[in-house]
Amino acid sequence: MPEPEGVIHKLYMERELPPKVAEVARVQGEDPDRTSLMIEELRDMIYEKGDCLPHRVDDDYLIKFLRARFWNVSHAYNLLVRYYAFRESSPEFYENVNPMALRSLGDDDIISISPYRDQEGRRVIFFKFGKWRPSKIPIVDLFRATMLLLEVGSLEPQSQVLGGVGIMDLEGLTLNHAWNLTPAVAQKMLALLATSMPLRTSQIHIVNQGWVFDTAFQIFKPLLTEKMRQRLFFHGSDRASLHKFIDPEALPVRYGGTKPEYPYTYWLEHLSRNEKVVEELQQLGYVSDPYEED
């Protein structure tokens, strides 16, 4: 599928941060004079405590855990431990998963990621859960696609610093969807978006929610910490409310913005051609064999 002219679905994996992002990193505690020392401190903690066995401990890998926890080494270590515990408990989300096999979530417009960043420089991911048909796409594929996006996003130094933004569009949500949101599913969803991945979800914006969501949300409420609650914003159909947080220039027309929408497939096809990304994903257990639909 050819990309539209002037639109680039591309990861920016250069180590050097743009000046504005570098300033944000500095405010978050990133000090070029101490970076190597803090990475070494985290590496020593991994060896000494032995609570997990990371598949890598090189600088580029460990720095994303430090950035995700604002350069607090102990918190970064705890995140690393939770990340590997989550992987161990949910191997079905990545082991022998072919990213191209997840294209149906893009074809059905359930998940998409914009090639544009918001006014803060963050990636914006869209989840349209009302378009999900549980009888057609198993819930495990939603987790697989979300985890894949977060793993890939964590490869971008800029995203490591700024985090990402999620927009959850609940138009069309039914009781059938709600019945699939068990407490176990809710815990795994929170682990992905809040507690166990080396990429911060800075904000989650809920739009077009109705009474079905209000019912389903009762499952999540007891699991939310105060910090998690502070990242959640509810807008209903009020686009002006959403625009207080995300500039319309970074949003599709659907949400009162100025940009067209692009399918998840564009990202999958670009990533499949990026040798570095493919290598990184293979180290995590993904496969990249040519995918053939049944």
XYZ file of C-alpha atoms in Angstrom:
294
model
C 0.000 0.000 0.000
C 1.715 3.226 -1.123
C 1.912 6.023 1.440
C 0.137 9.304 0.646
C 2.438 11.955 -0.787
C 4.055 14.062 1.918
C 3.118 11.671 4.747
C 5.919 9.693 6.350
C 5.228 6.763 8.661
C 8.712 6.543 10.094
C 10.491 5.952 13.387
C 13.163 8.434 14.375
C 15.778 6.399 16.221
C 18.678 8.848 16.204
C 20.311 9.104 19.642
C 20.644 12.880 19.604
C 17.498 14.575 20.853
C 16.061 17.686 19.165
C 16.894 20.806 21.231
C 13.379 21.247 22.667
C 13.169 17.577 23.633
C 16.661 17.705 25.123
C 15.485 20.560 27.361
C 12.506 18.488 28.523
C 14.882 15.597 29.221
C 17.086 17.905 31.293
C 14.109 19.025 33.377
C 13.237 15.354 33.894
C 16.687 14.704 35.363
C 18.741 13.696 32.338
C 22.268 15.038 32.816
C 24.762 14.228 30.019
C 27.589 14.404 32.559
C 25.978 11.694 34.701
C 24.148 9.551 32.137
C 26.825 6.873 31.901
C 27.176 6.664 35.686
C 23.433 6.206 36.198
C 23.192 3.567 33.476
C 26.073 1.734 35.142
C 24.313 2.034 38.505
C 21.196 0.433 37.024
C 23.269 -2.296 35.386
C 25.027 -3.048 38.696
C 21.653 -3.217 40.450
C 20.447 -5.782 37.913
C 23.476 -7.995 38.540
C 23.419 -7.584 42.318
C 19.705 -8.067 42.966
C 19.058 -10.713 40.315
C 15.271 -10.266 40.292
C 15.152 -10.574 36.509
C 17.387 -11.601 33.632
C 17.111 -8.959 30.879
C 17.913 -10.139 27.372
C 20.047 -6.981 27.013
C 21.869 -4.640 29.380
C 23.546 -2.279 26.897
C 23.274 1.489 27.312
C 20.690 2.046 24.567
C 18.406 -0.531 26.133
C 18.668 0.540 29.768
C 18.312 4.250 29.076
C 14.676 3.875 28.084
C 13.826 2.451 31.508
C 15.624 5.367 33.166
C 13.844 7.910 30.996
C 10.496 6.248 31.705
C 11.058 6.831 35.425
C 12.674 10.285 35.236
C 16.157 8.982 35.997
C 15.292 7.521 39.380
C 17.478 4.412 39.270
C 15.504 2.434 41.867
C 12.211 3.171 40.105
C 13.749 2.281 36.740
C 14.921 -1.035 38.197
C 11.444 -1.769 39.577
C 9.973 -1.021 36.146
C 12.467 -3.379 34.520
C 11.486 -6.149 36.947
C 7.760 -5.574 36.317
C 8.348 -5.512 32.554
C 9.995 -8.941 32.552
C 7.447 -10.339 34.998
C 4.688 -9.161 32.657
C 6.407 -10.743 29.668
C 6.825 -14.004 31.561
C 3.154 -14.040 32.562
C 1.883 -13.180 29.064
C 4.109 -14.836 26.425
C 1.123 -15.132 24.084
C 1.354 -11.376 23.458
C 4.682 -11.615 21.620
C 6.095 -15.160 21.303
C 6.001 -16.219 17.644
C 3.690 -13.292 16.862
C 4.015 -11.930 13.347
C 3.236 -8.188 13.428
C 1.798 -8.361 9.909
C -0.779 -10.866 11.166
C -2.270 -8.007 13.200
C -3.213 -5.964 10.154
C -6.899 -6.831 10.616
C -7.005 -4.347 13.499
C -6.015 -1.686 11.003
C -8.306 -2.979 8.289
C -11.231 -2.728 10.738
C -9.988 0.683 11.958
C -9.776 -0.476 15.580
C -6.245 0.784 16.237
C -4.263 3.445 14.412
C -1.275 5.667 15.071
C -0.845 9.073 13.539
C 2.256 9.934 11.488
C 1.952 13.385 13.093
C 2.969 14.362 16.616
C 0.989 16.616 18.923
C 2.059 20.111 19.977
C 4.333 18.622 22.661
C 6.014 16.276 20.180
C 4.246 13.138 21.420
C 2.918 10.243 19.373
C -0.869 9.851 19.398
C -2.453 6.377 19.329
C -6.159 5.892 18.610
C -8.254 3.005 19.926
C -11.795 2.668 18.528
C -13.106 -0.128 20.702
C -16.663 0.209 19.401
C -15.457 -1.093 16.023
C -13.985 -4.227 17.570
C -15.960 -7.414 16.893
C -14.991 -9.994 19.550
C -16.393 -12.823 17.414
C -13.992 -11.880 14.603
C -10.857 -10.690 16.424
C -9.858 -12.280 19.740
C -9.043 -9.935 22.595
C -5.507 -11.306 22.692
C -4.904 -9.602 19.333
C -5.806 -6.229 20.865
C -3.154 -6.810 23.500
C -0.657 -7.995 20.907
C -1.144 -4.891 18.774
C -0.961 -2.535 21.766
C 2.177 -4.175 23.134
C 3.767 -4.078 19.687
C 3.085 -0.346 19.355
C 4.561 0.344 22.789
C 7.636 -1.792 22.135
C 8.257 -0.025 18.844
C 7.553 3.392 20.347
C 10.097 2.748 23.064
C 12.794 2.575 20.368
C 12.411 6.299 19.650
C 14.544 8.458 21.994
C 12.085 11.344 21.604
C 9.168 9.146 22.660
C 11.217 7.781 25.562
C 11.419 11.334 26.904
C 7.964 12.659 26.022
C 5.829 9.526 26.281
C 2.725 9.019 24.195
C -0.943 9.989 24.224
C -3.863 7.602 23.848
C -7.326 8.505 22.553
C -9.952 5.884 23.342
C -13.005 6.377 21.169
C -15.913 4.441 22.677
C -18.556 5.253 20.088
C -20.550 2.101 19.419
C -19.450 0.328 22.606
C -21.963 -2.364 23.551
C -22.581 -4.752 26.428
C -20.946 -7.443 24.314
C -17.711 -5.444 24.504
C -18.159 -4.840 28.226
C -18.568 -8.548 28.937
C -15.049 -9.088 27.597
C -13.592 -6.598 30.116
C -13.009 -8.924 33.041
C -10.871 -7.895 36.050
C -8.003 -9.977 34.622
C -8.248 -8.141 31.296
C -8.376 -4.793 33.118
C -5.209 -5.636 35.059
C -3.328 -6.562 31.900
C -4.510 -3.393 30.164
C -3.276 -1.232 33.025
C 0.019 -3.112 33.072
C 0.524 -2.263 29.402
C -0.533 1.367 29.597
C 0.679 2.367 33.043
C 2.903 0.097 35.090
C 4.972 -2.401 33.119
C 6.250 -0.938 29.846
C 9.333 1.288 29.291
C 7.254 3.979 27.615
C 5.022 6.386 29.522
C 1.436 6.907 28.479
C 1.320 10.580 29.424
C -2.417 11.046 28.934
C -5.440 8.911 28.035
C -8.414 10.772 26.589
C -11.810 9.063 26.625
C -14.212 10.317 23.954
C -17.751 9.390 22.901
C -18.354 7.346 26.039
C -21.849 6.336 27.123
C -23.593 4.345 29.832
C -21.960 1.071 28.771
C -18.556 2.558 29.518
C -19.791 3.852 32.862
C -20.728 0.270 33.729
C -17.450 -1.241 32.487
C -15.358 1.444 34.182
C -16.446 0.146 37.574
C -14.078 -2.789 36.949
C -11.132 -0.435 36.436
C -11.761 2.064 39.213
C -10.471 -0.032 42.136
C -7.260 -0.753 40.193
C -6.371 2.877 39.490
C -3.807 4.696 41.573
C -4.053 8.453 42.068
C -1.322 8.984 39.451
C -3.271 6.894 36.938
C -6.436 8.895 37.620
C -4.561 12.120 36.946
C -3.698 10.903 33.438
C -7.338 10.134 32.519
C -9.514 12.768 30.872
C -13.162 12.347 29.895
C -14.592 14.417 27.045
C -17.708 12.712 25.717
C -18.550 14.437 22.423
C -17.051 17.789 23.509
C -14.291 18.394 20.981
C -13.369 21.767 22.525
C -12.587 19.920 25.747
C -10.259 17.533 23.886
C -8.569 20.449 22.100
C -7.497 21.916 25.444
C -5.021 19.034 25.592
C -4.308 18.167 21.953
C -4.083 20.812 19.263
C -6.487 20.264 16.330
C -3.461 20.416 14.012
C -2.466 16.993 15.398
C -5.933 15.415 15.228
C -8.016 13.824 12.459
C -11.132 15.581 11.216
C -13.184 12.997 13.144
C -12.082 14.683 16.380
C -12.437 18.266 15.215
C -8.923 18.336 13.819
C -7.415 19.155 10.446
C -5.665 15.925 9.476
C -6.835 12.880 7.510
C -6.689 9.421 9.090
C -4.326 6.664 8.038
C -4.626 2.926 8.690
C -2.437 0.954 11.062
C -1.276 -0.993 8.005
C 0.981 1.857 6.887
C 2.974 1.541 10.106
C 3.176 -2.251 9.888
C 4.462 -2.146 6.328
C 7.054 0.517 7.134
C 8.282 -1.354 10.199
C 8.580 -4.599 8.248
C 11.044 -2.830 5.908
C 13.175 -1.378 8.730
C 15.958 -3.876 9.418
C 16.853 -2.389 12.804
C 13.255 -2.547 14.001
C 12.857 -6.114 12.727
C 16.043 -7.125 14.560
C 14.872 -5.466 17.785
C 11.504 -7.218 17.588
C 13.064 -10.587 16.840
C 15.115 -10.272 20.017
C 11.812 -9.866 21.862
C 10.311 -13.039 20.408
C 8.422 -11.695 17.387
C 8.751 -13.366 13.993
C 9.070 -11.686 10.617
C 8.394 -14.492 8.171
C 6.214 -13.480 5.209
C 2.614 -13.509 6.381
C -0.040 -15.236 4.336
C -3.699 -14.898 5.212
C -5.711 -18.082 5.593
